[in-house]
């Protein structure tokens, strides 16, 4: 055990974690030259296309140092704020972390929040400055920032380049010397923490775990603590580039187990595995339950595909434990799911994965956040969906979630950011200069305002030089109303939105204009209205397509034409009463892309 080291790499997005992981794998000859490719641990097409890590990946390496062989378990983590739950799970399975900082960009918001996560888990931190071979590298300045942030000595900071391989040997030596070996009693009852799981259509669910005490052998009967279910371990092993079966996996190791479970609900990430015949009395403290930030409805395009979509969602949840969903019905779209996501990027990724990995074409409704409504009868209702909003007569007050946003940027963009955040109902709490060229702004902003396009706007206002991180700070009273869209007097529940009263009119007008462009014209007139309660805020009219009924009249008396036109008018009236308006899928997507 004294020769095992478990560590992960944490950093802000795009600071070169996956590239550094490639060099570590190359240096320790874990991967043959033939299998080597850039970002080898990012095995999803989506990850390669977008150039981001979405899933944590674990891999084992062997390293020889001073005549001894060491076993390294590396967990590569995502850098984007929407996947911070993946990072927290990886940290629970490690004793140390490489904190990576880009030499050209310095410390950014996500670097700081990931560092705090690591310190909460009492991990040994090894600071590494990456990309030192770049022209814009500011090594002395970045060193000062790191020393100020974590209070280490200057000689403890390692310099490296993931691209060229400079400093890789020093990093591997530092892992051996600075990161403690795992603690735990090999003789005690088995305690293994599940930190990830994937679904394989041939072998069932494969759970990845880290053993804190005891050991697990092939053929052992194991018990899952939370669900109380028992299974036989058909195969156990360690994680190389693929799965490598072993007879026994011991204390301190990271490994996998296949038990032939096919039902997604039976494996929970954060659960503890123990042996049936010699069970451990207590579970390991897992990670806290995930708190979704953004809610949206996901519906199959064909209502018949609902059951298939449910299976796909369960398999996807195995692979991404931060996705939560429950059943929902909509008059316009039929049966579907109300899903909770950690942010807009997370929502986009889930939608893409459903389409690519499971061939599911889905309709996504307007995203919104969870509110708490207090009624006049002193009842408290959670509102994650516009249809759950109580009647305004019964409503006493409504609370919306607020967040504390931390934005780090260059001083040139302070004005732009202030305008953006104050326009989003934000309150400036603090402004401080970290260095003469970097300023930190802290705002309190309602989460609703961030859900739509805040991140994209922040990037364009600051030319990509701002980094953004947030943490929830609780609920506050707010004037939130439910805005309905009516087509010829009928509500379309899938287009309803919960919105602040001051924004409702503006938003309603834009939405009506957008729908006017997107809805196909019918033989009858369509009125599009945005309403809050009985008050109509905006209206657009799509005029009817006119069929030329008088074309067959050639010459003759005007009364013949008039008779035909009167008949057509009557028909249109009747058609409008019974005709229903088909809403195309683009209309639902348009709501997500409303420009200010």
XYZ file of C-alpha atoms in Angstrom:
596
model
C 0.000 0.000 0.000
C 2.833 2.419 0.722
C 3.627 2.492 -3.018
C 0.117 3.522 -4.154
C -0.663 7.152 -4.991
C -4.199 8.334 -5.848
C -4.405 11.809 -7.360
C -6.444 13.946 -9.744
C -5.771 16.994 -11.908
C -7.880 20.098 -11.271
C -7.890 23.369 -13.209
C -10.007 25.969 -14.983
C -11.401 24.977 -18.392
C -8.748 24.999 -21.184
C -5.716 25.060 -18.910
C -4.397 21.797 -20.358
C -5.421 19.020 -17.925
C -6.089 16.356 -20.571
C -2.892 17.180 -22.476
C -0.823 16.895 -19.283
C -2.527 13.560 -18.551
C -1.437 12.392 -22.053
C 2.208 13.202 -21.256
C 2.037 11.387 -17.887
C 0.623 8.283 -19.616
C 3.313 8.467 -22.310
C 6.134 8.965 -19.823
C 5.093 5.981 -17.700
C 4.611 3.873 -20.890
C 1.015 3.116 -19.880
C -0.066 3.579 -23.481
C 1.757 2.265 -26.529
C 2.668 4.769 -29.254
C 0.138 3.092 -31.533
C -2.783 3.829 -29.178
C -1.628 7.358 -28.432
C -3.770 10.260 -29.625
C -4.386 13.769 -28.319
C -6.639 13.877 -25.196
C -6.611 10.085 -25.075
C -8.835 9.995 -21.973
C -11.628 11.995 -23.636
C -13.356 9.100 -25.374
C -16.667 10.773 -26.274
C -17.049 12.320 -29.754
C -18.636 15.331 -28.112
C -15.596 15.884 -25.895
C -13.267 15.863 -28.887
C -15.462 18.192 -30.945
C -15.923 20.780 -28.238
C -12.399 20.324 -26.845
C -13.692 19.972 -23.266
C -13.744 17.129 -20.758
C -17.282 16.177 -19.716
C -16.677 12.963 -17.718
C -14.014 12.168 -15.127
C -11.773 9.329 -16.325
C -9.685 7.041 -14.136
C -6.555 5.210 -15.314
C -3.731 3.345 -13.573
C -0.024 3.896 -14.319
C 3.163 2.208 -13.071
C 6.223 4.352 -12.292
C 9.735 3.269 -11.268
C 11.533 5.584 -8.838
C 14.802 4.794 -6.989
C 14.440 1.077 -7.609
C 10.844 0.828 -6.421
C 7.673 0.435 -8.448
C 4.817 2.814 -7.654
C 1.195 2.475 -8.722
C -0.473 5.782 -9.672
C -4.254 6.058 -10.000
C -4.953 9.231 -11.979
C -8.435 10.720 -12.300
C -8.730 13.385 -15.009
C -11.518 15.868 -14.221
C -13.593 18.400 -16.219
C -12.901 22.120 -15.844
C -16.253 23.717 -16.703
C -18.405 25.021 -13.821
C -21.379 22.912 -15.016
C -19.461 19.694 -14.312
C -18.135 20.560 -10.851
C -20.096 17.595 -9.424
C -17.823 15.258 -11.432
C -14.836 16.992 -9.826
C -16.198 16.622 -6.275
C -16.639 12.853 -6.831
C -13.121 12.457 -8.191
C -11.689 14.330 -5.183
C -13.433 11.972 -2.741
C -11.420 9.072 -4.204
C -7.982 10.764 -3.972
C -5.310 11.834 -1.474
C -3.720 14.541 -3.593
C -4.327 16.897 -6.516
C -2.248 18.609 -9.166
C -3.478 22.207 -9.341
C -2.825 23.321 -12.899
C -2.567 27.012 -13.836
C -2.081 28.330 -17.368
C 1.099 30.453 -17.568
C -0.516 32.854 -20.054
C -3.888 33.290 -18.289
C -3.080 32.966 -14.593
C -5.539 31.949 -11.899
C -9.196 31.999 -12.964
C -12.508 31.579 -11.165
C -12.846 27.830 -11.622
C -9.241 27.282 -10.439
C -10.202 28.875 -7.123
C -13.481 26.995 -6.666
C -11.884 23.618 -7.523
C -9.049 24.395 -5.106
C -11.546 25.034 -2.287
C -13.255 21.709 -3.089
C -9.856 19.963 -2.803
C -8.991 21.699 0.486
C -12.366 20.670 1.970
C -11.355 17.071 1.235
C -7.950 17.600 2.945
C -5.987 16.817 -0.212
C -2.280 17.503 -0.654
C -1.996 20.193 -3.357
C 0.889 20.264 -5.863
C 0.817 23.569 -7.796
C 1.939 23.278 -11.441
C 2.305 26.126 -13.939
C 1.477 24.708 -17.379
C 2.153 25.993 -20.935
C 5.475 27.654 -19.962
C 6.664 27.306 -23.585
C 4.046 29.783 -24.845
C 5.067 33.256 -26.013
C 2.703 35.013 -23.600
C 3.802 33.044 -20.504
C 4.001 35.291 -17.397
C 5.784 32.871 -15.073
C 6.852 35.275 -12.235
C 3.378 36.896 -12.052
C 1.569 33.550 -11.998
C 3.965 32.277 -9.303
C 3.069 35.292 -7.145
C -0.658 34.624 -7.676
C -0.288 30.966 -6.601
C 1.786 31.864 -3.523
C -0.849 34.420 -2.503
C -3.680 31.932 -3.104
C -2.394 28.811 -1.322
C 0.494 30.168 0.759
C 3.130 27.747 -0.539
C 6.876 28.399 -1.014
C 8.178 29.436 -4.415
C 10.324 26.293 -4.838
C 7.230 24.078 -4.356
C 5.726 25.341 -7.623
C 6.557 23.103 -10.596
C 6.940 24.377 -14.152
C 5.706 22.199 -17.014
C 4.454 22.101 -20.556
C 1.857 19.470 -21.416
C 2.496 19.993 -25.113
C 6.284 19.542 -25.224
C 6.673 17.324 -22.137
C 8.908 19.728 -20.118
C 8.817 19.051 -16.364
C 6.909 15.741 -16.527
C 9.610 13.812 -14.629
C 9.588 16.449 -11.830
C 5.788 16.140 -11.537
C 5.987 12.330 -11.213
C 8.706 12.648 -8.525
C 6.630 15.228 -6.649
C 3.629 12.833 -6.698
C 5.780 10.133 -5.068
C 7.300 12.466 -2.463
C 4.462 14.823 -1.571
C 1.189 12.902 -1.935
C 0.585 10.557 1.024
C -0.019 6.843 0.496
C -3.619 5.711 1.137
C -4.514 4.886 4.737
C -6.833 2.016 5.595
C -6.803 -1.420 7.204
C -6.396 -4.291 4.699
C -7.725 -6.733 7.328
C -10.881 -4.752 8.159
C -14.280 -5.445 6.510
C -14.536 -4.180 2.916
C -15.479 -0.535 2.393
C -15.394 0.727 -1.192
C -16.818 4.047 -2.396
C -18.512 4.050 -5.836
C -17.461 7.252 -7.584
C -18.691 6.520 -11.102
C -20.575 3.974 -13.209
C -21.196 3.248 -16.876
C -23.692 1.089 -18.735
C -22.490 -1.609 -21.110
C -25.231 -3.218 -23.184
C -23.550 -6.667 -23.015
C -22.278 -6.790 -19.436
C -24.732 -4.570 -17.568
C -23.579 -1.864 -15.197
C -19.868 -1.414 -14.500
C -19.253 0.437 -11.218
C -15.923 2.203 -10.518
C -14.875 2.387 -6.874
C -12.012 3.260 -4.550
C -11.322 0.782 -1.703
C -10.825 2.417 1.709
C -10.414 -0.809 3.728
C -10.468 -4.571 3.130
C -10.217 -6.203 -0.307
C -12.537 -7.645 -2.929
C -12.021 -10.940 -4.805
C -13.598 -12.343 -7.925
C -16.678 -14.408 -6.969
C -17.245 -12.620 -3.620
C -20.830 -11.906 -2.628
C -21.077 -8.125 -2.227
C -23.721 -5.892 -0.734
C -24.582 -2.320 -1.717
C -25.122 -0.259 1.427
C -27.840 2.185 0.295
C -30.065 -0.239 -1.580
C -29.309 -3.295 0.605
C -29.113 -5.484 -2.544
C -26.633 -8.380 -2.765
C -24.792 -9.626 -5.866
C -21.896 -11.835 -6.889
C -18.773 -10.125 -8.224
C -18.517 -11.764 -11.681
C -15.413 -9.758 -12.480
C -13.207 -7.311 -10.591
C -10.137 -5.514 -11.842
C -8.206 -2.304 -12.338
C -8.542 0.476 -14.901
C -5.819 0.648 -17.530
C -6.726 2.122 -20.914
C -9.354 -0.627 -21.001
C -10.620 -2.794 -18.127
C -7.978 -5.239 -16.833
C -9.417 -8.181 -14.831
C -7.640 -9.211 -11.578
C -8.263 -11.912 -8.971
C -8.182 -9.401 -6.070
C -8.353 -5.625 -5.706
C -6.830 -4.422 -2.423
C -7.053 -1.453 -0.025
C -6.105 1.901 -1.550
C -6.703 0.768 -5.118
C -9.134 2.146 -7.667
C -10.955 -0.576 -9.596
C -14.160 -1.734 -11.245
C -16.754 -4.431 -10.538
C -19.198 -6.168 -12.891
C -22.124 -7.926 -11.229
C -24.476 -8.254 -14.183
C -26.916 -5.646 -12.806
C -29.138 -4.411 -15.613
C -31.411 -2.072 -13.638
C -30.026 1.462 -13.443
C -31.774 2.262 -10.134
C -29.793 -0.379 -8.217
C -26.429 1.382 -8.476
C -26.067 4.784 -6.834
C -22.950 6.869 -7.217
C -21.688 7.669 -3.701
C -22.856 4.292 -2.317
C -20.556 1.961 -0.349
C -19.822 -1.641 -1.382
C -19.158 -4.177 1.395
C -19.090 -8.003 1.678
C -22.272 -9.904 2.573
C -20.578 -12.393 4.937
C -18.431 -9.800 6.747
C -20.216 -6.465 6.288
C -18.862 -3.129 7.427
C -21.059 -1.475 10.052
C -21.003 1.999 8.521
C -21.001 3.503 5.052
C -18.313 5.889 3.870
C -19.442 9.506 3.785
C -20.273 9.885 0.111
C -20.749 13.246 -1.538
C -23.716 15.470 -0.895
C -26.771 15.088 -3.093
C -26.506 17.028 -6.331
C -28.519 20.279 -6.449
C -29.846 20.972 -9.953
C -29.829 24.646 -10.921
C -31.798 24.680 -14.184
C -35.001 22.776 -14.945
C -36.417 22.019 -18.387
C -38.901 19.553 -19.847
C -37.636 16.912 -22.282
C -40.323 15.288 -24.450
C -40.123 12.680 -27.224
C -41.179 13.968 -30.662
C -43.464 10.912 -31.021
C -45.482 10.152 -27.906
C -45.066 6.402 -28.602
C -41.304 6.676 -27.913
C -41.871 7.644 -24.263
C -40.884 4.255 -22.742
C -37.769 4.099 -24.891
C -36.810 7.622 -23.791
C -37.227 6.582 -20.138
C -34.723 3.711 -20.615
C -32.266 6.041 -22.309
C -32.564 8.626 -19.510
C -31.852 5.952 -16.880
C -28.757 4.742 -18.741
C -27.569 8.314 -19.163
C -28.085 9.002 -15.460
C -25.714 6.132 -14.660
C -23.043 7.796 -16.698
C -23.840 11.265 -15.394
C -25.019 11.209 -11.798
C -25.743 14.943 -11.765
C -28.772 14.521 -14.065
C -32.094 14.307 -12.181
C -35.506 13.711 -13.768
C -39.130 13.031 -12.905
C -42.285 12.402 -14.943
C -44.230 15.299 -16.402
C -47.232 15.662 -18.705
C -47.997 18.567 -20.982
C -51.193 19.241 -22.948
C -49.193 20.330 -25.975
C -46.439 17.707 -25.896
C -47.857 14.657 -24.094
C -45.729 12.582 -21.691
C -42.137 13.497 -20.929
C -39.690 14.321 -18.140
C -38.903 17.324 -16.002
C -35.111 17.290 -15.839
C -32.724 19.089 -13.500
C -29.357 20.224 -14.875
C -26.345 21.947 -13.336
C -26.350 24.659 -16.004
C -27.084 25.481 -19.632
C -23.985 23.740 -21.042
C -24.946 20.616 -19.100
C -28.435 20.782 -20.618
C -27.018 21.161 -24.129
C -24.639 18.201 -23.626
C -27.435 15.923 -22.317
C -29.609 16.790 -25.326
C -26.717 16.064 -27.715
C -25.887 12.777 -25.992
C -29.516 11.621 -26.183
C -29.464 12.264 -29.921
C -26.054 10.748 -30.638
C -25.701 7.851 -28.241
C -29.341 6.784 -28.068
C -30.836 8.075 -31.352
C -33.536 9.995 -29.496
C -34.895 13.179 -31.074
C -36.356 15.265 -28.268
C -38.132 18.594 -27.757
C -36.807 20.719 -24.885
C -39.066 23.314 -23.243
C -38.084 26.712 -21.842
C -35.521 26.226 -19.044
C -36.310 27.765 -15.666
C -35.131 27.495 -12.072
C -36.889 26.151 -8.967
C -38.950 28.641 -6.909
C -40.697 28.273 -3.534
C -44.289 29.576 -3.331
C -46.028 30.423 -0.016
C -49.838 30.335 -0.149
C -52.344 32.263 1.983
C -53.057 28.985 3.828
C -49.428 28.844 5.030
C -48.559 26.025 2.641
C -45.129 25.864 1.000
C -44.997 24.582 -2.584
C -41.894 23.891 -4.662
C -42.387 25.290 -8.188
C -40.057 23.759 -10.797
C -42.522 24.116 -13.622
C -44.842 26.980 -14.682
C -47.873 24.649 -14.418
C -47.189 24.114 -10.679
C -47.558 27.825 -9.928
C -50.517 28.373 -7.542
C -53.412 30.645 -8.494
C -52.418 34.349 -7.968
C -55.435 34.745 -5.611
C -54.053 32.073 -3.254
C -50.449 33.209 -3.517
C -48.986 35.214 -0.634
C -45.355 35.493 -1.769
C -42.811 33.661 -3.888
C -39.092 33.175 -3.248
C -36.470 32.763 -5.951
C -32.921 31.374 -5.609
C -30.021 33.825 -5.553
C -26.391 33.088 -6.288
C -23.098 34.698 -5.433
C -21.205 35.220 -8.690
C -17.452 35.633 -8.761
C -16.081 37.186 -11.955
C -12.354 37.611 -12.570
C -11.391 39.858 -15.489
C -9.102 42.613 -16.791
C -9.733 46.173 -15.521
C -10.667 47.355 -19.069
C -13.936 45.391 -18.951
C -15.255 46.455 -15.529
C -17.783 48.891 -17.070
C -19.210 46.284 -19.461
C -19.587 43.711 -16.684
C -21.236 46.236 -14.336
C -23.775 47.169 -17.039
C -24.491 43.490 -17.755
C -24.886 42.407 -14.109
C -26.878 45.434 -12.936
C -29.166 44.963 -15.960
C -29.743 41.404 -14.729
C -30.962 42.678 -11.307
C -27.519 42.062 -9.769
C -26.100 43.777 -6.648
C -22.358 44.527 -6.495
C -20.894 43.280 -3.195
C -17.186 43.703 -3.677
C -14.530 44.739 -6.150
C -10.892 43.948 -5.464
C -7.672 43.940 -7.462
C -5.859 40.582 -7.246
C -2.954 42.009 -9.260
C -2.680 45.307 -11.186
C -4.044 43.553 -14.318
C -6.715 41.321 -12.733
C -9.790 42.394 -10.857
C -12.326 40.280 -8.982
C -15.975 41.365 -8.896
C -18.490 39.710 -6.597
C -22.221 40.089 -7.307
C -25.441 38.699 -5.923
C -27.695 37.848 -8.854
C -31.015 35.944 -9.133
C -30.342 32.540 -10.688
C -33.184 33.092 -13.206
C -31.191 35.849 -14.873
C -28.176 33.612 -15.394
C -30.034 30.660 -16.872
C -30.551 31.990 -20.385
C -27.599 33.643 -21.998
C -25.619 35.312 -19.231
C -22.464 33.277 -19.800
C -22.424 33.925 -23.573
C -22.999 37.651 -23.041
C -20.234 37.816 -20.433
C -17.820 36.201 -22.878
C -18.707 38.597 -25.714
C -18.616 41.711 -23.489
C -15.112 40.821 -22.250
C -13.778 39.194 -25.454
C -13.441 35.915 -23.561
C -11.197 37.378 -20.833
C -13.627 36.921 -17.951
C -13.931 33.765 -15.896
C -17.120 33.099 -13.999
C -18.016 30.884 -11.080
C -21.050 30.825 -8.813
C -22.399 29.282 -5.638
C -26.025 29.285 -4.373
C -26.719 31.539 -1.346
C -30.383 30.750 -0.653
C -33.850 32.112 -1.446
C -35.256 35.646 -1.332
C -38.723 37.141 -1.836
C -39.345 38.251 -5.379
C -42.107 39.456 -7.703
C -42.301 36.455 -10.045
C -45.293 35.995 -12.363
C -46.376 33.256 -14.746
C -46.554 34.400 -18.343
C -48.764 32.372 -20.698
C -48.759 32.305 -24.473
C -52.230 32.037 -26.012
C -52.897 30.938 -29.594
C -56.455 31.905 -30.546
C -57.310 32.037 -26.854
C -55.869 28.585 -26.005
C -52.889 28.359 -23.647
C -49.820 26.501 -24.911
C -48.459 25.197 -21.615
C -45.069 24.226 -23.068
C -44.353 27.893 -23.883
C -45.318 29.272 -20.438
C -42.515 30.880 -18.454
C -41.937 32.103 -14.903
C -40.467 35.586 -15.104
C -39.930 38.724 -13.016
C -42.814 41.187 -13.393
C -40.532 44.001 -14.623
C -39.361 41.788 -17.487
C -42.678 40.220 -18.488
C -43.875 42.816 -21.014
C -40.600 43.067 -22.875
C -40.139 39.286 -22.961
C -43.769 38.722 -24.028
C -43.479 41.149 -26.931
C -40.297 39.526 -28.235
C -41.741 36.057 -27.914
C -44.917 36.994 -29.840
C -42.836 38.542 -32.643
C -40.653 35.449 -32.827
C -43.665 33.103 -32.932
C -45.228 35.174 -35.704
C -42.171 34.420 -37.861
C -42.158 30.720 -37.023
C -45.771 29.575 -37.027
C -46.983 28.450 -40.460
C -49.937 30.409 -41.894
C -53.316 28.673 -41.872
C -56.584 29.162 -43.774
C -57.821 31.134 -40.747
C -56.431 34.036 -38.724
C -54.230 33.230 -35.704
C -53.947 35.601 -32.750
C -50.746 35.193 -30.665
C -50.991 36.780 -27.229
C -48.738 36.971 -24.158
C -50.696 37.269 -20.929
C -50.094 37.464 -17.188
C -53.331 36.301 -15.537
C -56.141 38.110 -17.427
C -53.933 40.992 -18.564
C -52.763 40.812 -22.178
C -49.229 42.215 -22.487
C -48.557 41.797 -26.198
C -50.285 40.614 -29.360
C -49.343 39.668 -32.900
C -51.709 38.475 -35.637
C -50.951 36.007 -38.403
C -53.385 36.787 -41.231
C -55.203 33.980 -43.006
C -54.086 32.519 -46.302
C -56.734 33.456 -48.811
C -57.925 30.952 -51.345
C -59.125 32.712 -54.500
C -62.736 31.468 -54.575
C -63.805 33.967 -57.279
C -61.310 32.651 -59.836
C -63.974 30.567 -61.589
C -66.298 33.611 -62.069
C -65.569 35.121 -65.409
C -67.542 38.300 -66.014
C -71.209 38.218 -64.984
C -72.963 39.914 -62.084
C -71.042 41.132 -58.956
C -73.609 39.444 -56.698
C -72.250 36.008 -57.719
C -68.787 36.967 -56.486
C -70.159 38.503 -53.321
C -72.117 35.334 -52.541
C -68.951 33.211 -52.860
C -66.942 35.603 -50.657
C -69.663 35.607 -47.966
C -69.648 31.802 -48.002
C -65.861 31.803 -47.619
C -66.093 34.243 -44.681
C -68.574 31.967 -42.880
C -66.334 28.969 -43.498
C -63.304 30.786 -42.065
C -65.255 31.687 -38.922
C -66.256 28.052 -38.392
C -62.735 26.840 -39.179
C -61.261 29.193 -36.615
C -63.508 27.728 -33.908
C -62.521 24.119 -34.574
C -59.125 24.505 -36.266
C -56.114 23.957 -34.046
C -52.700 25.499 -34.510
C -49.748 23.151 -34.938
C -46.670 24.509 -33.144
C -43.457 23.403 -34.906
C -40.424 22.273 -32.867
C -38.441 25.382 -33.941
C -40.886 27.517 -31.970
C -39.930 25.804 -28.707
C -36.242 26.173 -29.502
C -36.714 29.838 -30.478
C -37.635 30.702 -26.923
C -34.198 29.524 -25.811
C -32.488 31.784 -28.317
C -34.332 35.077 -27.803
C -31.870 37.924 -28.291
C -32.117 41.011 -26.143
